[in-house]
XYZ file of N, CA, C and O in Angstrom:
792
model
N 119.996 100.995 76.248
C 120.079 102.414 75.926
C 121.545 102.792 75.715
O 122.411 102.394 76.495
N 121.855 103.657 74.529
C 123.499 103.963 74.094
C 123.219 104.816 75.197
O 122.167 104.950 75.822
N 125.033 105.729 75.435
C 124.978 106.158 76.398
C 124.489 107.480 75.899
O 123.831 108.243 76.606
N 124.831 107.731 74.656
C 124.142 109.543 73.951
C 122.802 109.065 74.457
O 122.559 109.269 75.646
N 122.055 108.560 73.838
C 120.156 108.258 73.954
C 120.304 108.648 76.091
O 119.639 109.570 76.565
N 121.060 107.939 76.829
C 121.020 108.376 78.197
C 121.059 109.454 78.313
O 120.162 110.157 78.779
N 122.384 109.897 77.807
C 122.391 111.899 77.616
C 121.092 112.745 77.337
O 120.797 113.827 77.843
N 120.538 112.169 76.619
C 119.099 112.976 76.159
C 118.144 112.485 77.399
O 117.635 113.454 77.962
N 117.873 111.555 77.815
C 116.604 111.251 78.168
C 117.417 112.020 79.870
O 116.526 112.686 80.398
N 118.373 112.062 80.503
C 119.008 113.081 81.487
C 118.891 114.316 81.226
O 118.792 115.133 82.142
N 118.881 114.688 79.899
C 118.512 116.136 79.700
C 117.183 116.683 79.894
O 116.749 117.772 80.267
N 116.474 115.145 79.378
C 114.978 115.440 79.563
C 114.290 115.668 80.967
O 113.348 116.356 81.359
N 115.066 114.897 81.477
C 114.582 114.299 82.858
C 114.622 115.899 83.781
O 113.758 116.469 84.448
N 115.674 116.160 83.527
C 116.053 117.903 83.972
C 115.381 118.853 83.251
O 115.123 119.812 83.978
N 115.073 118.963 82.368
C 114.222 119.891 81.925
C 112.682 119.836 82.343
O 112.001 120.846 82.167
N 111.919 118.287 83.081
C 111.177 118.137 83.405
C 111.011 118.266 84.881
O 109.989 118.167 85.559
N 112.424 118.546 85.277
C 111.793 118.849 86.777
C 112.029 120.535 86.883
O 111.044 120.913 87.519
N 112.587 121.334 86.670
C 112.998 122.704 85.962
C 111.616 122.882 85.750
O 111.011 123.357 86.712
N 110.844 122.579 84.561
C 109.451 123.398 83.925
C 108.566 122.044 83.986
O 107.777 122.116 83.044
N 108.371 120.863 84.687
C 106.981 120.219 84.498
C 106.974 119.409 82.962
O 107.861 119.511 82.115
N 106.068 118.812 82.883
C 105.584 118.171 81.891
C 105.740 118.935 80.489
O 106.458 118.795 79.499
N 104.756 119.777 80.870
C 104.369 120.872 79.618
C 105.644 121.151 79.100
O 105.971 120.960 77.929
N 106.337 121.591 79.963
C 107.698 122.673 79.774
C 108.841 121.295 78.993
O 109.989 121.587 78.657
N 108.377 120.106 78.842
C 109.468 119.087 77.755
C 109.093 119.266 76.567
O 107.891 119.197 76.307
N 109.950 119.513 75.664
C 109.786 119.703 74.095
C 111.475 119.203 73.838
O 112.479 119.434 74.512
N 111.289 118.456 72.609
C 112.570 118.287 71.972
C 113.593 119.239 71.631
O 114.779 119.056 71.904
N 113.023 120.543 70.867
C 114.001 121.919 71.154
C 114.476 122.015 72.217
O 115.661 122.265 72.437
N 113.280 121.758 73.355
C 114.392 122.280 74.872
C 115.466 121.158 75.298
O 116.562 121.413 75.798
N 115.095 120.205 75.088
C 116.194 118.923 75.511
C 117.571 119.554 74.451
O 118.679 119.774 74.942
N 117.313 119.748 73.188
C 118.437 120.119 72.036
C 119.298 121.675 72.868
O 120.501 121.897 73.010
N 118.403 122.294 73.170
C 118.833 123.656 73.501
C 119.712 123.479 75.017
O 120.835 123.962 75.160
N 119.041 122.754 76.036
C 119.882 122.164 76.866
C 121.499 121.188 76.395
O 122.604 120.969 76.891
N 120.898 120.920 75.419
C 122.655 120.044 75.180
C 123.395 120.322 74.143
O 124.229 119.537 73.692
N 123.010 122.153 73.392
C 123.758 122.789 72.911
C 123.803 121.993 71.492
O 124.873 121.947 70.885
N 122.670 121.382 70.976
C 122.587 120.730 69.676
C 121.617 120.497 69.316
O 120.788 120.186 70.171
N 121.189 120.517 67.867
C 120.102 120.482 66.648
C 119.155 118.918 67.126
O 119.337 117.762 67.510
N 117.935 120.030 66.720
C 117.138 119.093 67.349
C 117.231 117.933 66.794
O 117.309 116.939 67.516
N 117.243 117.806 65.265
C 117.857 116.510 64.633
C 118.477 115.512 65.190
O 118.377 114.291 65.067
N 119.519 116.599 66.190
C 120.612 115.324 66.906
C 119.529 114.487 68.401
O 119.783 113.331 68.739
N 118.668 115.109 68.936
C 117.812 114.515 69.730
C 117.000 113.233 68.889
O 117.094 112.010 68.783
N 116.273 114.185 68.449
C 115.386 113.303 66.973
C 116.141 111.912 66.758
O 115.654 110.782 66.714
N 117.440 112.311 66.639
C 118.502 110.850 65.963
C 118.202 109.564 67.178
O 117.835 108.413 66.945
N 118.512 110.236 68.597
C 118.271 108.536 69.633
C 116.861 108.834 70.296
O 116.656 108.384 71.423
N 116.148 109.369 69.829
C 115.062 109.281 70.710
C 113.675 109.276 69.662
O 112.561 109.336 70.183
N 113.845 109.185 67.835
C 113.034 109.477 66.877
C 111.459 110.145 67.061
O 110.766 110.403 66.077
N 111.117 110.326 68.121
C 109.894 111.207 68.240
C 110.069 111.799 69.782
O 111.053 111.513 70.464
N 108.654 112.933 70.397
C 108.529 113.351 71.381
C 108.165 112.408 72.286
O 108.314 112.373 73.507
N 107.524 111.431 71.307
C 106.147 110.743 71.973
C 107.331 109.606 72.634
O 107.054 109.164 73.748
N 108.825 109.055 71.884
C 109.559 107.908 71.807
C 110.533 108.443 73.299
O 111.171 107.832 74.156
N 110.263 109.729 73.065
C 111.580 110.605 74.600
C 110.869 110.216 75.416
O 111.400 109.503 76.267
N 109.363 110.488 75.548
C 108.635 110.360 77.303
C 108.408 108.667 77.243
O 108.108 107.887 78.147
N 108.582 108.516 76.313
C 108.765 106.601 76.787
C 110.186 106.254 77.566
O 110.463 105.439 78.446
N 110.753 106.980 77.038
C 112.181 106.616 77.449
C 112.592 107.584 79.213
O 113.494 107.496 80.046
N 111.628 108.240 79.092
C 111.936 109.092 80.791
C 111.039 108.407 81.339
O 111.543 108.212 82.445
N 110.074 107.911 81.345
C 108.941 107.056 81.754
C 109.765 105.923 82.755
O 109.745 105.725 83.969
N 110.495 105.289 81.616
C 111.439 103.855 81.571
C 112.093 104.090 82.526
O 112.018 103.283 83.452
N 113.139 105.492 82.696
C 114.294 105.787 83.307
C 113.658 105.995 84.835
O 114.122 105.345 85.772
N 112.356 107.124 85.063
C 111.765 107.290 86.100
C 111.710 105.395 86.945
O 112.314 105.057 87.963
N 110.815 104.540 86.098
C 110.490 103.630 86.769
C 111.900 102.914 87.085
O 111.976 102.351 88.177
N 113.046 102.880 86.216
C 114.205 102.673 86.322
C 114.346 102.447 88.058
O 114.748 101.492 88.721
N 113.808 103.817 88.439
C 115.022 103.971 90.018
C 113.955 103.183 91.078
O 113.823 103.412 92.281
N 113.348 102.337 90.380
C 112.667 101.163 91.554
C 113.895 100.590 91.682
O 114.520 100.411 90.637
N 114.464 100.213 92.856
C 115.266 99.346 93.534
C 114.680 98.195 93.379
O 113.647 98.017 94.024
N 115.108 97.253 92.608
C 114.548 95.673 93.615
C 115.692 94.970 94.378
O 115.623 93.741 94.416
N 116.746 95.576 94.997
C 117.318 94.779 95.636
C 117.075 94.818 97.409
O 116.634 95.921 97.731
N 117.202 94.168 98.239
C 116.689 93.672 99.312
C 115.294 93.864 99.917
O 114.935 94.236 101.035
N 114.576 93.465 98.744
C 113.148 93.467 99.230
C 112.847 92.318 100.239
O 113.626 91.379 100.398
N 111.637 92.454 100.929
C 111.255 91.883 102.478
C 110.991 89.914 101.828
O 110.114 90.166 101.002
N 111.083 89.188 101.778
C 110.769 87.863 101.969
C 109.139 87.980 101.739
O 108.514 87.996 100.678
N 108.821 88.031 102.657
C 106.936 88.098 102.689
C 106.833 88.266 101.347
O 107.699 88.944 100.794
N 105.923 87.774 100.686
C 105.295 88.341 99.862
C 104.244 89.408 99.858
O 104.166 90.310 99.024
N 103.355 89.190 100.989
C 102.675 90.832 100.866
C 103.756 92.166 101.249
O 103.637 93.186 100.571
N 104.785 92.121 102.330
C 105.350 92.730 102.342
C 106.373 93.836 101.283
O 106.748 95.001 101.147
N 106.473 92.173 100.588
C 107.341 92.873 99.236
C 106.342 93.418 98.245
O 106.745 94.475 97.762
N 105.464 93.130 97.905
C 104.306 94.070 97.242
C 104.112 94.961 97.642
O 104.415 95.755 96.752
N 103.613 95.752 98.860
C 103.868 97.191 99.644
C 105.199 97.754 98.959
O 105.224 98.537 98.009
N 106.215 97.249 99.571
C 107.720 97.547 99.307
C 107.851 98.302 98.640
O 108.145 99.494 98.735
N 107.448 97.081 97.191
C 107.931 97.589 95.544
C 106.769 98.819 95.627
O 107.144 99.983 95.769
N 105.620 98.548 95.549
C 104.545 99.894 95.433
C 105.294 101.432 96.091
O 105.376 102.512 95.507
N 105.733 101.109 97.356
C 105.956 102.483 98.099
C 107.681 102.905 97.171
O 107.719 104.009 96.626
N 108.889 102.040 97.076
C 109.620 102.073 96.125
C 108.962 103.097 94.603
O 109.448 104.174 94.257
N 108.027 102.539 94.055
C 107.692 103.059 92.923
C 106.656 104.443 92.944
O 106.765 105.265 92.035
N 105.915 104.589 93.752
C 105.590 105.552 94.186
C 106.244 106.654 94.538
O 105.943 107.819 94.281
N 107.780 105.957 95.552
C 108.947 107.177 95.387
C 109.800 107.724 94.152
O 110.654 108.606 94.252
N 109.539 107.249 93.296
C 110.108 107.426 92.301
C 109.714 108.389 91.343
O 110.303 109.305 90.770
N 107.938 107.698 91.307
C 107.601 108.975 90.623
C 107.493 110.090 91.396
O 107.947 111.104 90.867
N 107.035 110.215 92.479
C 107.405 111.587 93.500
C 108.621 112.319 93.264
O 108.786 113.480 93.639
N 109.558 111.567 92.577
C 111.402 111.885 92.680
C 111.228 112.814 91.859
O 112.166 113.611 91.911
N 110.091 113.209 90.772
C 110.800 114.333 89.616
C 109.122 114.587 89.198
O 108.151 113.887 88.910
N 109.408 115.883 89.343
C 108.265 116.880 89.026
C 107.324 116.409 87.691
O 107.471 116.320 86.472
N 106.203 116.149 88.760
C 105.083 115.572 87.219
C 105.994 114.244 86.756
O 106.368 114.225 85.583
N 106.298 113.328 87.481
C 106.528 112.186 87.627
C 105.815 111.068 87.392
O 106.239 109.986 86.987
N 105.061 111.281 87.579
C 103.239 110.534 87.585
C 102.946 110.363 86.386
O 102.960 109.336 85.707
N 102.570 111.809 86.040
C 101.929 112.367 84.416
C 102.673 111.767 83.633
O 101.973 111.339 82.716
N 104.160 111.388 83.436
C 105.141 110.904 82.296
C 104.737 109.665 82.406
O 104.025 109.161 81.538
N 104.967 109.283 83.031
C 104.803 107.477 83.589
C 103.629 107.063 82.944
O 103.628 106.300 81.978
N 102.367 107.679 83.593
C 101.215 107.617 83.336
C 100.556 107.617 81.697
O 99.609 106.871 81.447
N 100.985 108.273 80.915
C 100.655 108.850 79.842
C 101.606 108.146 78.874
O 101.756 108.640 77.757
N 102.109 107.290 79.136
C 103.634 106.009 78.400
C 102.734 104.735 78.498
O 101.806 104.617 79.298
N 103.176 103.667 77.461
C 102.778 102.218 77.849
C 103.981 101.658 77.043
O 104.012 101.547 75.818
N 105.023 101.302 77.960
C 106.076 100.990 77.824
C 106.774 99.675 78.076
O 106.646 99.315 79.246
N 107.309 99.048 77.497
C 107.870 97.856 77.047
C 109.325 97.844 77.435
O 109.934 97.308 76.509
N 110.133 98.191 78.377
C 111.980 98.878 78.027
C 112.092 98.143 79.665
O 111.303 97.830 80.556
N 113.227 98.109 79.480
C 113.974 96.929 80.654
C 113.290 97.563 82.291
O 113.317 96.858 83.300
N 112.823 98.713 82.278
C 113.542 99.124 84.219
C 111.660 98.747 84.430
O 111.256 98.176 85.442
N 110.867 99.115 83.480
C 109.510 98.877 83.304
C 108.980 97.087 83.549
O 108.504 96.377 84.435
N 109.270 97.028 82.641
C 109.314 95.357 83.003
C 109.995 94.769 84.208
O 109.529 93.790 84.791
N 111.287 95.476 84.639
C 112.323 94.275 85.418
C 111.113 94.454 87.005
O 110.849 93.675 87.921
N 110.636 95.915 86.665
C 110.002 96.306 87.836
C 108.375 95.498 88.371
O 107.966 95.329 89.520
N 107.680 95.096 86.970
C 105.981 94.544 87.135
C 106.580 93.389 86.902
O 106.074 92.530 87.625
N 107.476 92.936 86.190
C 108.237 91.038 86.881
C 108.290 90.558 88.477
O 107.848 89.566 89.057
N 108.946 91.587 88.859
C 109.145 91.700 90.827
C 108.046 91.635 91.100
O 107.785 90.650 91.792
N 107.146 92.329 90.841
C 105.846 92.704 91.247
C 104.777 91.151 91.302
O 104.186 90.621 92.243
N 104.894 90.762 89.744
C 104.403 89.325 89.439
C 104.725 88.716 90.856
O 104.081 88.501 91.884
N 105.991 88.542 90.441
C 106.829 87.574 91.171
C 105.904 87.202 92.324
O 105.504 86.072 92.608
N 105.637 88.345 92.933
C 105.820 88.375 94.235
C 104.186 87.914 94.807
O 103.842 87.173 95.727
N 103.319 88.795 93.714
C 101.684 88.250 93.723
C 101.571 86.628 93.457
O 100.623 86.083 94.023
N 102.184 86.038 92.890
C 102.061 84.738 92.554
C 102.736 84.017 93.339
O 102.892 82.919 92.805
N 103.275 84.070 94.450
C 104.603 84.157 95.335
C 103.308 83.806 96.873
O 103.262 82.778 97.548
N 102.378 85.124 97.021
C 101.252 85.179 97.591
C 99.714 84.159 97.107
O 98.600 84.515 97.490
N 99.869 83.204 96.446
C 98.965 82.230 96.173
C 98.050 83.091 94.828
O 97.097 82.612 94.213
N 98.584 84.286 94.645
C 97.161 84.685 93.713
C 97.465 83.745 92.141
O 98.556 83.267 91.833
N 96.162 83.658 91.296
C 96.288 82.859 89.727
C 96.961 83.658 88.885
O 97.096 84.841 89.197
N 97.391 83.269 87.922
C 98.272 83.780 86.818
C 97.597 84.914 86.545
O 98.282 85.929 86.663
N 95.950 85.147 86.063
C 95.425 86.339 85.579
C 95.152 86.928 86.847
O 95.424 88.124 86.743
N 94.725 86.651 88.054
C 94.802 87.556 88.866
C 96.214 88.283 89.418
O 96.223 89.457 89.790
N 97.305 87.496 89.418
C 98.365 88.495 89.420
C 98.656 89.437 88.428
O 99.421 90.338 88.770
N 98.207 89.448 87.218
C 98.640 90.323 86.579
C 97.521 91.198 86.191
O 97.828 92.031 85.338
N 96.024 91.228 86.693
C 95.410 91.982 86.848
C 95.757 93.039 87.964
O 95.951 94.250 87.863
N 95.782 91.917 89.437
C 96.539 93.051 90.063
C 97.455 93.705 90.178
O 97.368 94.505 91.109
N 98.858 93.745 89.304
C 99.712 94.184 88.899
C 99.261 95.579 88.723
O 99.443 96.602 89.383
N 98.647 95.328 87.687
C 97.734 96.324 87.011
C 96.946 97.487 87.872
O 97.192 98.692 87.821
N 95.853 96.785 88.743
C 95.378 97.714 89.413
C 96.333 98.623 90.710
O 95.924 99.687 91.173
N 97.528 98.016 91.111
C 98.614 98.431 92.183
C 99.126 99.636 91.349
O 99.252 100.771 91.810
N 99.430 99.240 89.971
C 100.087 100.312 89.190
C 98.905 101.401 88.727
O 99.298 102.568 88.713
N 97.744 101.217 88.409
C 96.967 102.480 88.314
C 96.533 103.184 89.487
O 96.289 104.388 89.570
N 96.466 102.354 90.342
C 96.443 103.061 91.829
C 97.512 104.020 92.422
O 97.177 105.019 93.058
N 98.940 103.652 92.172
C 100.076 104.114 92.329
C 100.300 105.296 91.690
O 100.806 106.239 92.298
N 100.007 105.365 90.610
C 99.782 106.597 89.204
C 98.963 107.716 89.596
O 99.268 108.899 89.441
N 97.434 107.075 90.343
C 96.262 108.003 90.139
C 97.119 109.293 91.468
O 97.517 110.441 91.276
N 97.123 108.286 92.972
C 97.338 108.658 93.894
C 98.553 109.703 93.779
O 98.466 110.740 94.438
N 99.545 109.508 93.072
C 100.889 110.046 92.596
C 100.516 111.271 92.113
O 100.784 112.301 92.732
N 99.771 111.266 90.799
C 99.318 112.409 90.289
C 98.319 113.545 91.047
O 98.056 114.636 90.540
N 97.779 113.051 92.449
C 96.653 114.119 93.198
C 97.691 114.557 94.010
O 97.541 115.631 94.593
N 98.752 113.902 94.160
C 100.116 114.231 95.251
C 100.527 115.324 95.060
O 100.488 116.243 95.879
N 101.176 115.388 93.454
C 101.735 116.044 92.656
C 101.199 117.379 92.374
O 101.959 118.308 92.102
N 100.296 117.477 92.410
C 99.360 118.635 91.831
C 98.553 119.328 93.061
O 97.874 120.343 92.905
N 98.742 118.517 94.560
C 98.219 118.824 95.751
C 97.879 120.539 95.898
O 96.867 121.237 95.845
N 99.590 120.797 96.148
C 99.691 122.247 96.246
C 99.208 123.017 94.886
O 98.993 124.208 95.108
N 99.057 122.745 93.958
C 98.418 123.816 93.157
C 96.999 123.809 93.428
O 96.403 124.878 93.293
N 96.221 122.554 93.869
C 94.617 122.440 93.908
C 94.512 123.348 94.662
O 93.373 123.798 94.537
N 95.055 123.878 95.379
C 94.152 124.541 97.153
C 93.540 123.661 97.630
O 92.420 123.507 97.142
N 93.852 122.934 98.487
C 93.406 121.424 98.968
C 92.540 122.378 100.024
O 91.541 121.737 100.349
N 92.561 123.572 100.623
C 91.986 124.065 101.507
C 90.631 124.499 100.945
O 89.608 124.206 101.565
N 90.580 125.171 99.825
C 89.738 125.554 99.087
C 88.416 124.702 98.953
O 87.256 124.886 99.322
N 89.198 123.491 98.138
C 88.748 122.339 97.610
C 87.705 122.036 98.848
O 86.493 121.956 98.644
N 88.029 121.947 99.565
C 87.483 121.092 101.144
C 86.386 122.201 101.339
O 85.211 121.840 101.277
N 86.693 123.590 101.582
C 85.273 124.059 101.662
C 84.060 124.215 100.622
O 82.858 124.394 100.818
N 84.637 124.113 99.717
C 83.527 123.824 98.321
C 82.869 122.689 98.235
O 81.782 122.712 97.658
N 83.496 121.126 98.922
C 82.598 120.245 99.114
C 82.109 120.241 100.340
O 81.336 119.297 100.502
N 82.261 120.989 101.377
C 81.340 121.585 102.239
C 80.011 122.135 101.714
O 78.832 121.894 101.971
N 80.436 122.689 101.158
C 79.274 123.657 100.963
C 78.481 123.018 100.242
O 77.285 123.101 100.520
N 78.745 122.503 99.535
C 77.841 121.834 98.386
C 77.089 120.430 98.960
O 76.098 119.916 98.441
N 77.707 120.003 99.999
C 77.088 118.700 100.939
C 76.399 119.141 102.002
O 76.059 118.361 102.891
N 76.142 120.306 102.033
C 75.483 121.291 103.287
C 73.949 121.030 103.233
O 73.239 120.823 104.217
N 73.586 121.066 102.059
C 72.043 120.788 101.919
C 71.406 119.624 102.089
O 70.181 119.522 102.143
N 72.429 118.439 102.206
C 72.482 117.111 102.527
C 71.341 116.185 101.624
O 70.385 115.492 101.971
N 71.971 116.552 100.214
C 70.886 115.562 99.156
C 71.985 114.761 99.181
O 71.689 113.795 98.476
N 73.177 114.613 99.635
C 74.305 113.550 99.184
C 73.947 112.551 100.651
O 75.075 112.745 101.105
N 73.480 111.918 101.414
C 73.711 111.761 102.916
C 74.940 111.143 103.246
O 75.642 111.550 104.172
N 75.384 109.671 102.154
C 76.075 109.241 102.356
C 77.548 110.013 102.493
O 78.299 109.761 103.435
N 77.857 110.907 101.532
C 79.176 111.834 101.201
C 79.051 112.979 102.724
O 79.952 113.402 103.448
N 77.831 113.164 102.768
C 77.936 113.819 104.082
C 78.415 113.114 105.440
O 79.195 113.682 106.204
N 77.947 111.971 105.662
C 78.427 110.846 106.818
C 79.778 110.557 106.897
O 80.340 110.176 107.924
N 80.443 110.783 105.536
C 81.484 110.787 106.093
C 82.966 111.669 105.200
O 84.147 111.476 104.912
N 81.996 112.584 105.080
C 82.932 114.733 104.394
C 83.808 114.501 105.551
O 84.964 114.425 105.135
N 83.753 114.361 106.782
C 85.407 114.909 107.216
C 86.357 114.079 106.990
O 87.507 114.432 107.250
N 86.059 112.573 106.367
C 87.586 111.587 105.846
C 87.921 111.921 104.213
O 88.974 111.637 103.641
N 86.646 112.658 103.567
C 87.059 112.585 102.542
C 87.841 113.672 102.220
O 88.454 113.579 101.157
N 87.985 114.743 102.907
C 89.486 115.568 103.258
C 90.497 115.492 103.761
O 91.207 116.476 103.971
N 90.825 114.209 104.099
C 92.087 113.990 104.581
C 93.205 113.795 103.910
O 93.435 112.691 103.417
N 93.866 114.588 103.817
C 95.188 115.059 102.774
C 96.149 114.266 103.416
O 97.312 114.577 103.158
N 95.917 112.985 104.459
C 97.557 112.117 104.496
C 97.381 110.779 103.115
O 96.793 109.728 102.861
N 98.537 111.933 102.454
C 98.450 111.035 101.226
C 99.284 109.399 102.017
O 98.660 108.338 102.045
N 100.345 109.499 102.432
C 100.904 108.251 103.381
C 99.925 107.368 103.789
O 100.231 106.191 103.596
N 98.684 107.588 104.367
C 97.982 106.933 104.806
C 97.175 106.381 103.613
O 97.443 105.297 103.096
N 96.410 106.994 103.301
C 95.882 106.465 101.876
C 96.011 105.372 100.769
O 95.294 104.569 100.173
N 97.639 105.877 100.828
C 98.520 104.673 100.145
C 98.535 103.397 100.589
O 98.401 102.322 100.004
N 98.737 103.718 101.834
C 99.056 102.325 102.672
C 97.619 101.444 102.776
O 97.615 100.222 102.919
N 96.241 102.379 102.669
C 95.023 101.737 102.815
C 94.691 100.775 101.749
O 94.136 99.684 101.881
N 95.100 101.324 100.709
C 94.933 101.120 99.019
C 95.549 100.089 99.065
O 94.995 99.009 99.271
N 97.043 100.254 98.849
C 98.014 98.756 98.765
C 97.264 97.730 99.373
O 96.688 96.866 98.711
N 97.232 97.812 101.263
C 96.326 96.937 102.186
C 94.903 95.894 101.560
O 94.785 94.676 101.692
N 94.145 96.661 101.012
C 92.768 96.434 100.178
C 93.306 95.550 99.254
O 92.696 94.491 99.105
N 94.567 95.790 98.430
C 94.587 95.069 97.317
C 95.599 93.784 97.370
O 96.025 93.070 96.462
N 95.807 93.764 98.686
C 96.930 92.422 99.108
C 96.489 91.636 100.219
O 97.193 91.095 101.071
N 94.744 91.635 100.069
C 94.046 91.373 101.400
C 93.789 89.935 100.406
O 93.436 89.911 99.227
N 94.202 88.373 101.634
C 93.803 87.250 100.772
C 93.402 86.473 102.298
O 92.943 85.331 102.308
């Protein structure tokens, strides 16, 4: 990445935690850096080419340096690492999520990841299936995080009350009080656990 194309996708990155997802448009990145949208347009050639490139930069701030030895350990690691990341900037998730990206911080990051599944005895296609499923898991969970406080998580919880009250669901009823449990921390850690169980 030149360092102008950095300039933009920093502009972006700020304009996306400022107004959200929605609130990124190429005018506003231009209007933030006091120049024609053309001049955005020039290192970043589409809208669609900018959220690849904040996508990139987001996954960018995975650390891989002093990860744990273990290999399951370092799979957690990198997951909770990348998970913080997208948490790091408003609708973090949604950018990431909505990209299928090819650019160095993306890759250097599901390489580690490989690494580390194949590292743990799993086969070539099962590491990179589970790659896969760690990273849509990481995304989904990220994005209910993200959007927590706007759901009314309180709300939410008595509406599937109510609606499991008549008990045609039995199973969802047996066990309605875990399926409100808003420790997203815990969750995470269950998920990762499940998927590094050999």
């Amino acid at each position: 990445m030149t360092k102008k194309q950095d300039g933009v996708v920093r502009a972006a990155l700020e304009l996306l935690d400022e107004r959200g997802a929605e609130g990124v448009s190429v005018r506003g990145v231009a209007d933030r850096l006091g120049v024609r949208m053309n001049t955005v347009l020039w290192h970043a050639k589409s809208k669609a080419r900018l959220l690849e490139l904040m996508a990139d930069a987001i996954v960018s701030e995975v650390s891989p340096e002093g990860l744990p030895e273990d290999w399951r350990e370092r799979v957690h690691e990198l997951a909770r690492r990348y998970r913080r990341a997208l948490l790091s900037h408003r609708d973090g998730a949604v950018i990431v999520a909505g990209t299928h990206v090819a650019e160095p911080g993306t890759l250097r990051f599901a390489d580690r990841m490989v690494e580390a599944l194949l590292a743990g005895g799993f086969g070539d296609r099962e590491a990179a299936w589970t790659c896969w499923s760690i990273v849509y898991f990481v995304l989904g969970l990220a994005q209910e995080e993200q959007t927590a406080d706007r759901a009314h998580g309180e709300a939410l919880a008595e509406a599937l009350a109510e609606a499991l009250a008549p008990g045609g669901y039995p199973a969802l009823s047996r066990v309605g009080d875990h399926l409100g449990d808003a420790s997203f921390d815990e969750r995470f850690e269950h998920g990762i656990g499940l998927m590094t169980r050999r």
